[in-house]
Amino acid sequence: MKGIELELNASATPLAAEASWRLGRWDALDELPIQDANAEGNSDGIYQVCLGKAMLGLHQKDVGSVRANLRRARNAVMEGMSSVARESYLRSYDHIVRLQIVREIEDTSDVLCSDTPSFFSERVRSQWLNWDRRLDLTSSSGVGAILNARLALTRMAGDLSLEAELYVQLGKRARKSGLRNIAANALAQAESAICRIEPAKRAILQCNLRLQVAKLKHEYGESSAALRILGQDDLEAVASLQDDHLLTESARNYVVSLGIEEHNMDKPKMTDVFVRSALQSTRWMI
């Protein structure tokens, strides 16, 4: 009976470690015994627990703990990859994704453990790291794991704008993969993060969020709701106006709603902006 209990503890510990760092339950993570996952041949378990302990080290700003646990996590990944790489590339791909996660934590650990975490956003957007470009080169199967790790790092940096942006990315990727429930949850989390940002800094994030929510509504067959979210539910009525003055005023109001200064625009320019914006935001529905 005791042997069964120990086996259950060993299999549950990696899952508990991942859940703890993703939810920010640092006390629970601190209490997890790393030896429970150290069974011979259990490289996946060792990776998950060591990754969790590295996240805990970042939270505690303990550089030594972060480096030591990332080293153990990398060794565990390499051990697991050495056994599956001979079989197929597909089986080793998850291990490659894990190595990327370890690397991204290493690349940001010095900033997160410093007294100036405000430089975190500049670091991850720099040409050196280029998070967006790395994600473009990742298959859909690995995107979720990478984004979840990035979200944990971003929360520790206290960067709400980047957190909202990552949730929008996660929602977009999940929607494209047909995971609508995950997409809806991610976009709801993005909205929550955006609501906590200063109003003056929300505009672009809100536009991106509205577009992704509208696309999700459209995929559910709710095209009218999608147009209402975009503020274009009366688009057909505006386009069919016969009165030249009313058409010009409608175009002007739409341009102003986009936050564009219109006082120096002549009628053709204003109409051009109206038509281009309308087409760009609804062409995916065709």
Short mmCIF file of N, CA and C in Angstrom, two decimals, residues 6-18 32 36-37 49:
data_model
loop_
_atom_site.label_atom_id
_atom_site.label_comp_id
_atom_site.label_asym_id
_atom_site.label_seq_id
_atom_site.Cartn_x
_atom_site.Cartn_y
_atom_site.Cartn_z
N LEU A 6 3.48 5.97 -2.78
CA LEU A 6 4.68 6.65 -3.26
C LEU A 6 4.67 6.80 -4.77
N GLU A 7 4.15 5.78 -5.48
CA GLU A 7 4.08 5.85 -6.93
C GLU A 7 3.13 6.95 -7.38
N LEU A 8 1.99 7.07 -6.68
CA LEU A 8 1.03 8.12 -7.00
C LEU A 8 1.62 9.50 -6.74
N ASN A 9 2.35 9.65 -5.65
CA ASN A 9 3.00 10.93 -5.34
C ASN A 9 3.98 11.32 -6.42
N ALA A 10 4.76 10.32 -6.86
CA ALA A 10 5.76 10.59 -7.89
C ALA A 10 5.13 11.02 -9.21
N SER A 11 3.98 10.44 -9.56
CA SER A 11 3.33 10.80 -10.84
C SER A 11 2.57 12.10 -10.73
N ALA A 12 2.10 12.45 -9.52
CA ALA A 12 1.31 13.67 -9.35
C ALA A 12 2.18 14.91 -9.14
N THR A 13 3.38 14.73 -8.64
CA THR A 13 4.24 15.88 -8.32
C THR A 13 4.53 16.76 -9.53
N PRO A 14 4.89 16.21 -10.70
CA PRO A 14 5.14 17.07 -11.86
C PRO A 14 3.90 17.87 -12.27
N LEU A 15 2.72 17.25 -12.20
CA LEU A 15 1.48 17.96 -12.55
C LEU A 15 1.21 19.08 -11.55
N ALA A 16 1.47 18.80 -10.27
CA ALA A 16 1.27 19.81 -9.23
C ALA A 16 2.24 20.98 -9.42
N ALA A 17 3.48 20.66 -9.83
CA ALA A 17 4.47 21.71 -10.05
C ALA A 17 4.04 22.64 -11.17
N GLU A 18 3.60 22.06 -12.29
CA GLU A 18 3.18 22.89 -13.42
C GLU A 18 1.96 23.74 -13.06
N LEU A 32 6.72 21.45 -2.53
CA LEU A 32 6.85 20.23 -3.32
C LEU A 32 8.24 19.62 -3.17
N ASP A 36 10.52 13.49 -5.21
CA ASP A 36 9.39 12.67 -5.64
C ASP A 36 9.40 12.43 -7.14
N ALA A 37 10.03 13.33 -7.88
CA ALA A 37 10.05 13.18 -9.35
C ALA A 37 11.36 12.61 -9.84
N VAL A 49 9.26 19.48 -12.50
CA VAL A 49 9.52 19.93 -11.14
C VAL A 49 10.64 20.97 -11.12
#
